[in-house]
């Protein structure tokens, strides 16, 4: 158990990568927090974890709304007394080519993927700096390194997440807080299920391994970065993408 008794929060842990990660964190001994926007979805994952005998709290908050984020963080602090690990995982897409993208599509993705990471990172950093320890992991994407056709808004947020990661690593290192990013390649989840089959096939073809990733591949990277095995690792971007090169 590599993160035994650590309090681990994963935003957007009701599905996909987030759900696999919260399960993996619990398996590795952490006291976990399931975070989503709707109580019903949160409850399903909380109940699964409780049934497996894990220590778990559920919170409901939209990461793009700072008041909701601050109350969720306070609820976690009141319940567990601390926050040791935050994974800023919640994210959405609203794809369109540049000339067809609407203002609403642009603003929605910026609000969740960029402002949401800022809101949660800021609230958690205050708690972590006070206790002089903590780990923040921000979820970027291969798209945040190479860009992607039809994803002006999403790519902007995922590049931005890397900028925040490096800035926070510099600001928070002396306060005992490590900050890293993970850049997943194409992972089979509900998000990719919305993509056309031919794009997924093309993505497979671009990986030297010839396969798409699974949520657990990303969860394993989170556990490494969250654990003491990564005590000398901060400000980095760990690509977990099957070697995909665009
Ligand atoms: P997913 O299955 O669609 O899950 C997204 C999660 O985020 C859900 O739990 C959703 O919960 C939550 N969420 C969405 N908007 C939210 C908000 N405003 N406030 C709080 N929670 C919110 O997505 P995924 O594929 O696992 O992706 C997870 C992360 O990995 C994202 O940041 C994504 O950009 C990144 N990523 C994914 C891939 C991939 O191939 N799948 C590749 C690279 C990067 P509710 O809807 O229940 O609220």
XYZ file of C-alpha atoms and ligand atoms in Angstrom:
294
model
C 0.000 0.000 0.000
C 1.835 3.041 -1.327
C -0.433 5.832 -0.081
C -1.772 4.295 3.110
C -3.971 6.637 5.192
C -3.395 9.587 2.861
C -6.509 11.643 2.117
C -6.949 11.608 -1.662
C -9.405 13.756 -3.627
C -10.074 13.109 -7.312
C -12.376 15.591 -9.043
C -14.657 14.013 -11.624
C -14.406 10.575 -10.017
C -17.877 9.379 -11.018
C -16.690 7.941 -14.333
C -13.782 7.135 -16.642
C -10.241 7.875 -15.518
C -11.408 9.531 -12.288
C -13.488 6.551 -11.185
C -10.703 4.060 -11.934
C -8.297 6.303 -10.020
C -10.391 6.697 -6.887
C -10.801 2.902 -6.802
C -7.040 2.427 -7.231
C -6.232 5.031 -4.544
C -8.557 3.216 -2.118
C -6.891 -0.095 -2.989
C -3.521 1.528 -2.175
C -4.772 2.411 1.313
C -5.926 6.015 0.876
C -8.975 7.574 2.524
C -10.762 8.799 -0.558
C -13.135 11.543 -1.677
C -15.473 10.926 -4.626
C -16.270 14.220 -6.387
C -18.916 14.841 -9.058
C -21.663 17.255 -10.009
C -24.681 15.127 -9.153
C -25.458 13.454 -5.859
C -26.859 10.290 -7.489
C -23.691 9.668 -9.545
C -21.456 10.328 -6.536
C -23.514 7.982 -4.375
C -23.085 5.059 -6.785
C -19.276 5.201 -6.523
C -19.370 5.896 -2.767
C -21.540 2.826 -2.253
C -19.201 0.639 -4.352
C -16.266 1.746 -2.200
C -18.179 1.297 1.059
C -19.183 -2.212 -0.035
C -15.485 -2.966 -0.528
C -14.852 -1.779 3.053
C -13.033 1.437 2.069
C -13.053 4.765 3.912
C -14.846 7.228 1.639
C -16.590 10.601 1.572
C -18.700 11.946 -1.304
C -18.896 15.612 -2.291
C -20.991 17.350 -4.916
C -19.588 20.487 -6.525
C -19.140 22.047 -9.936
C -15.395 22.723 -10.204
C -16.051 25.868 -12.251
C -17.901 27.542 -9.351
C -15.468 28.731 -6.701
C -18.032 28.919 -3.854
C -19.017 25.284 -4.459
C -15.342 24.249 -4.586
C -14.515 26.065 -1.353
C -17.451 24.474 0.506
C -16.457 21.028 -0.803
C -12.846 21.509 0.349
C -14.065 22.706 3.776
C -16.339 19.670 4.038
C -13.363 17.379 3.285
C -11.121 19.201 5.796
C -13.840 18.990 8.484
C -14.372 15.276 7.811
C -10.777 14.030 7.465
C -8.803 16.920 9.032
C -6.477 17.205 6.021
C -6.069 16.896 2.246
C -2.885 15.102 1.159
C -3.505 14.435 -2.543
C -5.593 16.356 -5.076
C -6.044 15.098 -8.627
C -7.564 17.783 -10.843
C -9.204 15.335 -13.223
C -12.688 16.761 -14.018
C -12.810 17.789 -17.655
C -15.125 18.160 -20.626
C -14.953 18.580 -24.400
C -17.110 20.637 -26.796
C -15.379 20.169 -30.118
C -15.648 22.220 -33.291
C -13.220 23.569 -35.838
C -12.044 27.126 -35.182
C -14.322 28.781 -37.705
C -17.407 26.941 -36.417
C -16.777 27.072 -32.658
C -19.350 29.080 -30.694
C -18.555 31.402 -27.806
C -20.563 29.107 -25.532
C -18.469 26.052 -26.545
C -15.274 28.002 -25.888
C -16.399 29.446 -22.533
C -17.802 26.160 -21.179
C -14.586 24.230 -21.721
C -12.416 27.042 -20.316
C -14.670 27.259 -17.231
C -14.375 23.566 -16.322
C -10.936 22.526 -17.588
C -8.992 25.681 -16.767
C -10.850 27.717 -14.139
C -11.928 24.478 -12.441
C -8.296 23.391 -12.049
C -7.406 26.855 -10.734
C -10.334 26.865 -8.250
C -9.542 23.422 -6.835
C -5.762 23.925 -6.897
C -6.000 27.227 -5.043
C -8.347 25.891 -2.352
C -6.247 22.747 -1.786
C -2.926 24.631 -1.888
C -4.026 26.787 1.068
C -4.712 23.663 3.135
C -1.534 21.873 1.983
C 0.745 24.888 2.540
C -0.585 25.220 6.079
C 0.275 21.579 6.826
C 3.555 21.891 4.866
C 2.873 18.810 2.748
C 0.761 17.694 -0.172
C 0.656 16.550 -3.750
C -1.317 18.082 -6.619
C -1.672 16.231 -9.926
C -3.224 18.096 -12.845
C -4.660 16.180 -15.772
C -3.522 17.575 -19.110
C -3.555 15.581 -22.371
C -1.431 14.780 -25.415
C -3.588 17.503 -26.942
C -1.979 19.918 -24.434
C 1.423 19.114 -25.960
C 0.712 18.707 -29.673
C -2.660 20.460 -30.225
C -5.504 18.709 -32.061
C -7.791 19.309 -35.010
C -11.220 20.564 -33.847
C -10.156 21.237 -30.257
C -9.141 24.912 -30.003
C -10.893 25.276 -26.641
C -9.779 21.936 -25.180
C -6.168 22.292 -26.371
C -5.985 25.802 -24.870
C -7.058 24.426 -21.495
C -4.708 21.447 -21.577
C -1.707 23.642 -22.521
C -2.851 26.004 -19.742
C -2.923 23.191 -17.195
C 0.765 22.512 -17.911
C 1.512 26.217 -17.369
C -0.277 26.174 -14.009
C 1.512 22.958 -13.018
C 4.979 24.431 -13.592
C 4.038 27.716 -11.896
C 2.587 25.989 -8.836
C 5.607 23.669 -8.597
C 7.788 26.788 -8.318
C 5.480 28.582 -5.875
C 4.647 25.658 -3.596
C 7.849 23.580 -3.494
C 9.228 25.341 -0.398
C 5.874 24.802 1.281
C 6.267 21.028 0.977
C 3.847 20.645 -1.939
C 4.764 18.776 -5.150
C 2.830 19.566 -8.323
C 2.928 17.483 -11.506
C 0.812 16.904 -14.593
C -0.142 13.719 -16.380
C -0.792 13.890 -20.119
C -2.894 10.887 -21.103
C -3.055 9.706 -24.684
C -6.278 8.286 -25.993
C -7.972 6.319 -23.230
C -11.163 4.342 -23.647
C -13.808 6.190 -21.551
C -17.195 7.864 -22.017
C -15.360 10.920 -23.357
C -13.704 8.961 -26.186
C -16.894 6.945 -26.782
C -18.295 10.154 -28.311
C -15.510 10.187 -30.932
C -15.965 8.717 -34.422
C -14.607 5.173 -34.855
C -12.274 6.276 -37.636
C -10.539 8.822 -35.345
C -10.037 6.164 -32.673
C -8.568 3.786 -35.264
C -6.268 6.548 -36.472
C -5.125 7.170 -32.870
C -4.354 3.474 -32.408
C -2.315 3.579 -35.602
C -0.225 6.486 -34.296
C 0.954 4.629 -31.208
C 3.989 2.380 -31.634
C 2.109 -0.013 -29.342
C -0.929 0.004 -31.682
C -3.440 0.175 -28.814
C -5.544 2.684 -26.882
C -5.021 3.117 -23.142
C -7.274 2.102 -20.281
C -8.245 4.259 -17.267
C -6.117 2.067 -14.997
C -2.984 3.034 -16.990
C -3.554 6.634 -15.913
C -4.560 5.662 -12.354
C -1.223 3.838 -11.978
C 0.648 7.004 -13.009
C -1.330 9.037 -10.443
C -0.448 6.594 -7.671
C 3.246 6.817 -8.536
C 3.223 10.638 -8.530
C 1.165 10.754 -5.320
C 3.423 8.317 -3.471
C 6.734 8.902 -1.749
C 8.426 7.072 -4.643
C 8.083 10.405 -6.482
C 9.400 12.563 -3.607
C 12.004 14.209 -5.915
C 9.554 14.741 -8.790
C 7.863 18.115 -9.229
C 6.941 20.398 -12.134
C 7.031 17.558 -14.630
C 4.562 16.362 -17.270
C 4.315 12.585 -17.382
C 3.063 11.387 -20.772
C 1.087 8.154 -20.526
C 0.126 7.782 -24.147
C 1.516 4.590 -25.683
C 4.217 6.651 -27.357
C 1.761 8.472 -29.616
C 3.382 11.124 -31.794
C 1.184 13.475 -33.786
P -15.304 11.354 -18.373
O -15.432 9.883 -18.360
O -16.220 12.163 -19.231
O -15.403 11.883 -16.869
C -15.354 13.239 -16.579
C -15.625 13.422 -15.110
O -15.600 14.826 -14.819
C -16.994 12.910 -14.685
O -16.859 12.298 -13.429
C -17.831 14.174 -14.568
O -18.779 13.997 -13.533
C -16.773 15.173 -14.113
N -17.107 16.549 -14.401
C -17.367 17.100 -15.610
N -17.629 18.409 -15.469
C -17.508 18.689 -14.146
C -17.663 19.860 -13.376
N -17.982 21.038 -13.934
N -17.472 19.798 -12.028
C -17.167 18.613 -11.454
N -17.014 17.476 -12.123
C -17.192 17.509 -13.462
O -13.843 11.811 -18.786
P -12.437 11.028 -18.837
O -12.237 10.561 -20.217
O -12.314 10.061 -17.712
O -11.423 12.252 -18.637
C -10.912 12.606 -17.364
C -9.819 13.638 -17.566
O -8.785 13.110 -18.407
C -10.287 14.921 -18.251
O -9.629 16.035 -17.693
C -9.864 14.732 -19.686
O -9.679 15.949 -20.347
C -8.557 13.969 -19.496
N -8.132 13.197 -20.659
C -8.906 12.164 -21.126
C -8.452 11.438 -22.228
C -9.238 10.290 -22.768
O -8.825 9.753 -23.803
N -10.321 9.854 -22.140
C -7.250 11.775 -22.845
C -6.503 12.830 -22.338
C -6.955 13.530 -21.248
P -20.327 14.342 -13.638
O -20.642 14.480 -15.112
O -20.988 13.222 -12.936
O -20.440 15.605 -12.898
